[in-house]
mmCIF file of N, CA and C in Angstrom:
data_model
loop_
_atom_site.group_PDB
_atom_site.id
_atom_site.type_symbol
_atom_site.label_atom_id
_atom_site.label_comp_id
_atom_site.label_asym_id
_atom_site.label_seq_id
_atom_site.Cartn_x
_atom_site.Cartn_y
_atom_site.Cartn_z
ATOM 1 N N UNK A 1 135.098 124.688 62.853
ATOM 2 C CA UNK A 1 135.997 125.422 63.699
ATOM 3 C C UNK A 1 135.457 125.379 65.117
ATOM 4 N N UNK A 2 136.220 125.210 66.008
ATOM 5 C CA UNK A 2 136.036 125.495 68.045
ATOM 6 C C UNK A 2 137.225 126.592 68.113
ATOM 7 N N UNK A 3 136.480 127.058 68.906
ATOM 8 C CA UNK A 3 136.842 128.381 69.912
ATOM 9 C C UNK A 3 137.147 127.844 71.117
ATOM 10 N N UNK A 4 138.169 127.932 71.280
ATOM 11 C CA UNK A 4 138.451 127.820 72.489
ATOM 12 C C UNK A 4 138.575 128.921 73.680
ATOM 13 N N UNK A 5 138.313 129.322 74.718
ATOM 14 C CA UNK A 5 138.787 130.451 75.027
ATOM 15 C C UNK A 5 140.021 130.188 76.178
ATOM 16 N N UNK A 6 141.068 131.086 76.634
ATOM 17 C CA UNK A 6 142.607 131.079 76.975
ATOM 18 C C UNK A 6 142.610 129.772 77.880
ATOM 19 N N UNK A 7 141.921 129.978 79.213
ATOM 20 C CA UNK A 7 141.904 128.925 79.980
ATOM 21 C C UNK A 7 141.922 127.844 79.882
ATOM 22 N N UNK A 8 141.139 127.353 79.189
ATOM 23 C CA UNK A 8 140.579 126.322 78.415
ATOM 24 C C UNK A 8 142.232 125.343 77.722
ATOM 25 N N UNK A 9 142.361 126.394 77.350
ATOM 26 C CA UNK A 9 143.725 126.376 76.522
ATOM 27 C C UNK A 9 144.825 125.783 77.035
ATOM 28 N N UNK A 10 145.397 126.759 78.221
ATOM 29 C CA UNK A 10 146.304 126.430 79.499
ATOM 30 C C UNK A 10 146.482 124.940 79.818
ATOM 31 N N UNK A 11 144.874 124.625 80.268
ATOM 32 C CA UNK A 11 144.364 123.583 80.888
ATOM 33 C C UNK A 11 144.817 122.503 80.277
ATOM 34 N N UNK A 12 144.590 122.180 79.033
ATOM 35 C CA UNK A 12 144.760 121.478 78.135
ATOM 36 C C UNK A 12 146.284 121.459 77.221
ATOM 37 N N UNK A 13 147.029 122.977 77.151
ATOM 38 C CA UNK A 13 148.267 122.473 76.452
ATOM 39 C C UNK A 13 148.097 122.762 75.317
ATOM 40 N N UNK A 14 146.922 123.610 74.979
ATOM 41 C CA UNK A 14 146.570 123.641 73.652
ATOM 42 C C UNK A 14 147.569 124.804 73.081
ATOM 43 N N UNK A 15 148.005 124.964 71.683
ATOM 44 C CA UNK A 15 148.145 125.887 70.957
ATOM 45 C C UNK A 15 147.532 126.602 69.913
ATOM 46 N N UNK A 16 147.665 127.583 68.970
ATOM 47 C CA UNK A 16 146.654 127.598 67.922
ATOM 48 C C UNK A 16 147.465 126.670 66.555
ATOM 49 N N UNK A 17 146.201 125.997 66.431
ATOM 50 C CA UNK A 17 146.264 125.303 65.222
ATOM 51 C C UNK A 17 145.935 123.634 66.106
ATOM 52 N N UNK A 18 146.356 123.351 67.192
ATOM 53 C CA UNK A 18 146.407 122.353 67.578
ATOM 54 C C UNK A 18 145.250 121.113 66.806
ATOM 55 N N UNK A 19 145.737 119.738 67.147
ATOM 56 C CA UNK A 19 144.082 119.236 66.772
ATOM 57 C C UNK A 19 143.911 118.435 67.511
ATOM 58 N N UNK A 20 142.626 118.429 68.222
ATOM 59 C CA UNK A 20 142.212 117.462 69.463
ATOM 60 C C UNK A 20 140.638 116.974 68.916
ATOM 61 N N UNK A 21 140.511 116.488 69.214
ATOM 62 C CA UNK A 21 139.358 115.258 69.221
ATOM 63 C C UNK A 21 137.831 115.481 70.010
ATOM 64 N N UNK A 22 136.676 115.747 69.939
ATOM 65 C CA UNK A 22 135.726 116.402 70.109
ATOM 66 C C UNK A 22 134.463 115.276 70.337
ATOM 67 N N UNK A 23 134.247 115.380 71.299
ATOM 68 C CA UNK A 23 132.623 114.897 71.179
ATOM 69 C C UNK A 23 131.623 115.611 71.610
ATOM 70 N N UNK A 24 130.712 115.479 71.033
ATOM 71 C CA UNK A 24 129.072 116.148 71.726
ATOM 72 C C UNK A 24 128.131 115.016 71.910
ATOM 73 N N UNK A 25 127.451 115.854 73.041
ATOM 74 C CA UNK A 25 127.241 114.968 73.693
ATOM 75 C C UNK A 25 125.444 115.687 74.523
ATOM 76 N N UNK A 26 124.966 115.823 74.002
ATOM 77 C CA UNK A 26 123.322 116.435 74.854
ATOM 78 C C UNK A 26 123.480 116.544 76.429
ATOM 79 N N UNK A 27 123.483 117.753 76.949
ATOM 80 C CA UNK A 27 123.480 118.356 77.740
ATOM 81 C C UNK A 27 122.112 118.229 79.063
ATOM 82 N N UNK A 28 122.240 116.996 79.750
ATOM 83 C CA UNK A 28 120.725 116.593 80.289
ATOM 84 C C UNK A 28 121.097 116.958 81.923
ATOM 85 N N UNK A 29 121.503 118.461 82.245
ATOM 86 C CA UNK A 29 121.600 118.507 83.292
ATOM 87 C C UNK A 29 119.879 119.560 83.750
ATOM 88 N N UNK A 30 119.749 119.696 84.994
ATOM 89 C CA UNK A 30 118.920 120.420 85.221
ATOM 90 C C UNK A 30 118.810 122.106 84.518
ATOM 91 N N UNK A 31 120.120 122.544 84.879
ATOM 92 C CA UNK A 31 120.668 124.123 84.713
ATOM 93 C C UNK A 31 121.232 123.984 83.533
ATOM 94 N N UNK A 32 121.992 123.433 82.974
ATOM 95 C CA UNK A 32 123.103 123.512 81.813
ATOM 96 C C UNK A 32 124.009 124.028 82.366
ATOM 97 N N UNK A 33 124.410 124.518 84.234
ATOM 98 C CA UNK A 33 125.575 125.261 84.600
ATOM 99 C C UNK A 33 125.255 124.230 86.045
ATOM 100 N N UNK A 34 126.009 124.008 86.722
ATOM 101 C CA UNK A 34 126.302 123.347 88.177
ATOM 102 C C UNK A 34 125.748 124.346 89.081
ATOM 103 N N UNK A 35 125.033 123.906 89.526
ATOM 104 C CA UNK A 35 124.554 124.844 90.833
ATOM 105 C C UNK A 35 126.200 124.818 92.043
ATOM 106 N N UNK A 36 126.296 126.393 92.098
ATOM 107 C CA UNK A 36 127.445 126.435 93.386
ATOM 108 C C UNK A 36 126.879 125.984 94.906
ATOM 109 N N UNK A 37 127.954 125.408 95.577
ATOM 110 C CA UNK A 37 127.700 124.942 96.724
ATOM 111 C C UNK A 37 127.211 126.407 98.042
ATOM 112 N N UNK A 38 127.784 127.049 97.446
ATOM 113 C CA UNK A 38 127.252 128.202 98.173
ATOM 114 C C UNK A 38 125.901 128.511 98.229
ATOM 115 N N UNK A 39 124.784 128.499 96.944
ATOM 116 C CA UNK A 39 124.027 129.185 96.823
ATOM 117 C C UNK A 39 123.292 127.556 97.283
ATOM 118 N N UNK A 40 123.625 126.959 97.215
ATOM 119 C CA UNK A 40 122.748 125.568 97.219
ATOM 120 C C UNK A 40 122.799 125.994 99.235
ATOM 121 N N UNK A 41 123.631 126.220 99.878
ATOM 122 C CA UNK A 41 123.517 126.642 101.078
ATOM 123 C C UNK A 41 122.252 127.030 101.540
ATOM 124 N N UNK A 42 122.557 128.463 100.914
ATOM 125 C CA UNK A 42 121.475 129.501 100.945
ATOM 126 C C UNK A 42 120.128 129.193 100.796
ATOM 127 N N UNK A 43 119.980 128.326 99.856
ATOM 128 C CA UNK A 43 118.337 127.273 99.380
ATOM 129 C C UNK A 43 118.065 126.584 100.793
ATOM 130 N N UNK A 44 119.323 125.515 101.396
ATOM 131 C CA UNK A 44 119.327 125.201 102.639
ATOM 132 C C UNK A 44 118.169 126.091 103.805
ATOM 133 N N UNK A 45 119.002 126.743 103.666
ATOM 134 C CA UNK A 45 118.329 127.760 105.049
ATOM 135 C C UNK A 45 117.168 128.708 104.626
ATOM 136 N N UNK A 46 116.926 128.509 103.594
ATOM 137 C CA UNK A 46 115.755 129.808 103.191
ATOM 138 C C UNK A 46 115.393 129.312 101.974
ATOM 139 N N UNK A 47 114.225 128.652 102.126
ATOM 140 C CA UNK A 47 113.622 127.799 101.345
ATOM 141 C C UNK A 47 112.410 128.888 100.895
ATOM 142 N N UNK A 48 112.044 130.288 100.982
ATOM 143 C CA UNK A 48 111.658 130.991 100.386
ATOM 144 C C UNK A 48 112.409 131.912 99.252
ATOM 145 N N UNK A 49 113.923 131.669 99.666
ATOM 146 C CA UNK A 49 114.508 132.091 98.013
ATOM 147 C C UNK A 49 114.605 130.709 97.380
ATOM 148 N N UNK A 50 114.476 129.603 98.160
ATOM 149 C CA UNK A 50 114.295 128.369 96.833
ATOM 150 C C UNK A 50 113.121 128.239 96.099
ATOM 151 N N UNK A 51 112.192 128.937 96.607
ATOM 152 C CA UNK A 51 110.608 129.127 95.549
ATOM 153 C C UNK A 51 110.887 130.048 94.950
ATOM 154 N N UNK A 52 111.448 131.283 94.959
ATOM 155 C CA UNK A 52 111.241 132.497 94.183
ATOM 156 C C UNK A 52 112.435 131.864 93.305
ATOM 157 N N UNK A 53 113.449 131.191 93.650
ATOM 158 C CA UNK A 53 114.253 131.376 91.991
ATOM 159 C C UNK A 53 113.805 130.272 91.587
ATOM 160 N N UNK A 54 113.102 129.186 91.657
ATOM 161 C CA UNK A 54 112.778 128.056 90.917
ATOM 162 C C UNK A 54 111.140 128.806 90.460
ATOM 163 N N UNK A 55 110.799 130.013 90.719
ATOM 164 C CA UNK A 55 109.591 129.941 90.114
ATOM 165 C C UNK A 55 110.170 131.027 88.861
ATOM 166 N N UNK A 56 111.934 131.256 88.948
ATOM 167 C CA UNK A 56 112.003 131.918 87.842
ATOM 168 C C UNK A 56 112.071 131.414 86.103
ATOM 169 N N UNK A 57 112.056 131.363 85.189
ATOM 170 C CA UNK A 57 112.456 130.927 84.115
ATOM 171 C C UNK A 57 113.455 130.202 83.936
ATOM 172 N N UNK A 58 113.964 129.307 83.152
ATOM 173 C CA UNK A 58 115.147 128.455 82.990
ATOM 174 C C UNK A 58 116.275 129.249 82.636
ATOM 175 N N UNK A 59 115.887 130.534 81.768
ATOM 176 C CA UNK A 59 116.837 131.306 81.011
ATOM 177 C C UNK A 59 117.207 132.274 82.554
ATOM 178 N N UNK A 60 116.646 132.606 83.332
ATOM 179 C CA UNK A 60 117.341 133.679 84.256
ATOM 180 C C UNK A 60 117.631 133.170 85.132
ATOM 181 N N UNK A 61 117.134 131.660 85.494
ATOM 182 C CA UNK A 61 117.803 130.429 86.512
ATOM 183 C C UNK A 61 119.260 130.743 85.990
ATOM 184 N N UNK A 62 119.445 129.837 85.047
ATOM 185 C CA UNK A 62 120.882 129.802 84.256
ATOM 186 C C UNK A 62 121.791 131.049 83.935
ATOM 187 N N UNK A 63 121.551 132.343 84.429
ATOM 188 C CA UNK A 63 122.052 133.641 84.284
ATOM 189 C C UNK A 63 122.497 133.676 85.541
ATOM 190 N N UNK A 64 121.452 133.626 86.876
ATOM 191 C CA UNK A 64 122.315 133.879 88.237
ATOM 192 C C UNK A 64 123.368 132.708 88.503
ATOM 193 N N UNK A 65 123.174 131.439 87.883
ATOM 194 C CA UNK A 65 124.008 130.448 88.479
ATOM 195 C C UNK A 65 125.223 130.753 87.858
ATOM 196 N N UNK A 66 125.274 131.072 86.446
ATOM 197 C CA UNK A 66 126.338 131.779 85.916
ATOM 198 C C UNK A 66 127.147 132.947 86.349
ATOM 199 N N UNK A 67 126.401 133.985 86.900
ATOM 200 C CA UNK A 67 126.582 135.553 87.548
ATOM 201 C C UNK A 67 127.343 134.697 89.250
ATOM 202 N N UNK A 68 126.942 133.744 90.040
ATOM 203 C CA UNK A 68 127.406 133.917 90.931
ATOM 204 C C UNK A 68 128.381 132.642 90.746
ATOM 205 N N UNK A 69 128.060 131.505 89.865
ATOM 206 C CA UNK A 69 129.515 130.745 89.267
ATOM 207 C C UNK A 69 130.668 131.222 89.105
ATOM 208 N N UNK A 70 130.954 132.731 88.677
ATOM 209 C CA UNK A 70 132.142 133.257 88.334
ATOM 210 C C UNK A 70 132.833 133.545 88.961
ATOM 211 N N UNK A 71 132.625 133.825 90.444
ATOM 212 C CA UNK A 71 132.951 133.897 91.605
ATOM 213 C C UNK A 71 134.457 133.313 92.194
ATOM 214 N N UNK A 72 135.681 133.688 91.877
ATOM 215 C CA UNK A 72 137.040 133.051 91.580
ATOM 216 C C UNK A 72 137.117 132.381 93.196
ATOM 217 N N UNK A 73 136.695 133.137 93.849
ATOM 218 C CA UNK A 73 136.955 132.143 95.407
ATOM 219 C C UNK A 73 135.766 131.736 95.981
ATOM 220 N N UNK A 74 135.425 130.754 96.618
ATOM 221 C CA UNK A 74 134.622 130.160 97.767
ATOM 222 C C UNK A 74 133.776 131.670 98.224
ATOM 223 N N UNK A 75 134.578 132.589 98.585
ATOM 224 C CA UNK A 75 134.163 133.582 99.352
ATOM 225 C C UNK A 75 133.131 134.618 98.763
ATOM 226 N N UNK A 76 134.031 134.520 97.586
ATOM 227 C CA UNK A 76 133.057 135.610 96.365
ATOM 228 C C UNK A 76 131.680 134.822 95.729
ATOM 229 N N UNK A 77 131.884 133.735 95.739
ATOM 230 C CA UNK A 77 130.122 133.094 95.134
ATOM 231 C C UNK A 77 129.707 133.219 96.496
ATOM 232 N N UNK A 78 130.190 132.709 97.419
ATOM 233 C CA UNK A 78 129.294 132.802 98.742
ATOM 234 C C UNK A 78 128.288 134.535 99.212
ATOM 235 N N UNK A 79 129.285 135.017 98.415
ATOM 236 C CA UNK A 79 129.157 137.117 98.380
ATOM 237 C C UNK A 79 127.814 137.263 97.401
ATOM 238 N N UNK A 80 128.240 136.640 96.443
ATOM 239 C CA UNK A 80 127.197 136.744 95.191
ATOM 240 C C UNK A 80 125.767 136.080 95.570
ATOM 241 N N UNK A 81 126.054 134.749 95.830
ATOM 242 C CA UNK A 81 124.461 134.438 96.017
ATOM 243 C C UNK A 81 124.098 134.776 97.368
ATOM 244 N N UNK A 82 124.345 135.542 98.215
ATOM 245 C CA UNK A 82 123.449 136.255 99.342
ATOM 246 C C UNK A 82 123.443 137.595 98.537
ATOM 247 N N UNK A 83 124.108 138.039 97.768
ATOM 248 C CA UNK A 83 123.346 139.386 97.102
ATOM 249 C C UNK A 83 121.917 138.935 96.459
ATOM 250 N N UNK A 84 122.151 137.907 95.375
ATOM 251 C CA UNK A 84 121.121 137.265 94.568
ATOM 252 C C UNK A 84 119.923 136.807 95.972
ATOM 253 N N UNK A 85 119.936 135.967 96.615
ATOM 254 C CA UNK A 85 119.016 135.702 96.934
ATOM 255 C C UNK A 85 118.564 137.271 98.369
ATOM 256 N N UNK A 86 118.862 138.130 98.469
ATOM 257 C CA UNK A 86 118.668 139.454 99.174
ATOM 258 C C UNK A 86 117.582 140.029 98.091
ATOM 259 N N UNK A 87 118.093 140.186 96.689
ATOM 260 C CA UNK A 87 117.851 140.755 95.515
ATOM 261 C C UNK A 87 116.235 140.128 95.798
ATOM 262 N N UNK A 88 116.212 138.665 94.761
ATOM 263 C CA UNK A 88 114.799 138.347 95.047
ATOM 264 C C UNK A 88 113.980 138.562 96.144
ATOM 265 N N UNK A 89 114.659 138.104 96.997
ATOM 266 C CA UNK A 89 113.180 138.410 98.340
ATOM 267 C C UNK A 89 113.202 140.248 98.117
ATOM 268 N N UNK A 90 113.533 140.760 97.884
ATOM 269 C CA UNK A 90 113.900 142.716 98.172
ATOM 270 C C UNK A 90 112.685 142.815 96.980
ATOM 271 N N UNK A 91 112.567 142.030 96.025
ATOM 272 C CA UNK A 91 111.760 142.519 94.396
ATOM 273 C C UNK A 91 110.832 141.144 94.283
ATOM 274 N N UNK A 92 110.620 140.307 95.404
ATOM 275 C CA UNK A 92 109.471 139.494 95.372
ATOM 276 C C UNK A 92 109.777 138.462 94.163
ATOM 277 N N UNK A 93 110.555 138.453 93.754
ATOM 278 C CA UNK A 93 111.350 137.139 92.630
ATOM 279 C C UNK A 93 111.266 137.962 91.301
ATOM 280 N N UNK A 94 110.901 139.195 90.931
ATOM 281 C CA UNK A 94 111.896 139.745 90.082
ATOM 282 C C UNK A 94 113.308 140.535 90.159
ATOM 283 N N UNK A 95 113.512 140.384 89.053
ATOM 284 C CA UNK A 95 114.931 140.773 88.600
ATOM 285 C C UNK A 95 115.314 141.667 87.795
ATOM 286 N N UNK A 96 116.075 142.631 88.630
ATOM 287 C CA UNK A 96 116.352 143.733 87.760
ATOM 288 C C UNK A 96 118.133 143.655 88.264
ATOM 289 N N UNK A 97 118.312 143.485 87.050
ATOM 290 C CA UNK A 97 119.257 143.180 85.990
ATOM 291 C C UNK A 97 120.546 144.161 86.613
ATOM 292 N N UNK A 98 120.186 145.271 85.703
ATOM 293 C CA UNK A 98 120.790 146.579 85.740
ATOM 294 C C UNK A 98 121.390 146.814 87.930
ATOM 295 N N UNK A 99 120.450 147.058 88.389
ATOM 296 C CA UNK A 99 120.408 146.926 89.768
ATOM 297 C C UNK A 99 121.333 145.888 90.090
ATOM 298 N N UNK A 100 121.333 144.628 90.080
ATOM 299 C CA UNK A 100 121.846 143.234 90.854
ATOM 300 C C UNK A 100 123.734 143.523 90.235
ATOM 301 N N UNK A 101 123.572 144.017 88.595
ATOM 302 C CA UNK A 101 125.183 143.849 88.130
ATOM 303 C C UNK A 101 125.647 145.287 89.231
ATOM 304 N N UNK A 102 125.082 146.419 89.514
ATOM 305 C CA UNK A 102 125.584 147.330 90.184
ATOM 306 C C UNK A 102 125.918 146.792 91.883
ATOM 307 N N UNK A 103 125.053 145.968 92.248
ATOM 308 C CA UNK A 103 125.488 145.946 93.636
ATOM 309 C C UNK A 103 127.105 144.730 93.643
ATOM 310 N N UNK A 104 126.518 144.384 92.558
ATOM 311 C CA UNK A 104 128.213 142.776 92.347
ATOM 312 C C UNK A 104 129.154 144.132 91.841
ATOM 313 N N UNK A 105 129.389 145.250 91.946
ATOM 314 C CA UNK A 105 130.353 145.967 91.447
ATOM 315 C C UNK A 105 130.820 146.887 92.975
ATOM 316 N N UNK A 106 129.775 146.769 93.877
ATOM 317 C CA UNK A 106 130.183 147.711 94.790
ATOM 318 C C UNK A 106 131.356 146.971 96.053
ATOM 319 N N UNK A 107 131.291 145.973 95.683
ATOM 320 C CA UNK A 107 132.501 145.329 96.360
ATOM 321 C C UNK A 107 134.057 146.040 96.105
#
């Protein structure tokens, strides 16, 4: 069985029950998620939040790129990763969690 979720769906034309054709395929990217052009900016100009999040783990790398990926416009990832990279330099390249989802809510 695949799960699809709605979008996905749209995109494609899919219905339930449909049957489409599947490959896998090993996943040999750096992140497993696309780094946004926004935050890749931000690395640009401040190459001290590009040490603090590359000295983070792969698993919480792949959480902010995700957290500020979701970002439906240009404007809003651009919003997100200057929170994220504010966040690290503010906590010296940790991450608190709880904190970072509250300030992405005060918008």
């Amino acid at each position: 069985m695949l799960s699809v979720n709605r979008k996905l769906c749209n995109e494609l034309r899919l219905e339930i029950g449909s049957k489409v054709r599947v490959s896998v395929q090993p996943d040999n990217s750096k992140y497993g998620l696309p780094v946004p052009p926004e935050l890749k900016e931000w690395f640009r100009q401040d190459r001290n939040a590009d040490k603090l999040f590359h000295a983070l783990t792969p698993g919480k790398q792949r959480t902010l790129l995700y957290m500020i990926g979701t970002g439906r416009t240009e404007e809003d990832r651009a919003w997100k990763a200057g929170l994220v990279v504010r966040h690290l330099r503010e906590h010296n390249g940790v991450i608190h969690y709880r904190q970072l989802y509250l300030s992405f809510r005060k918008r």
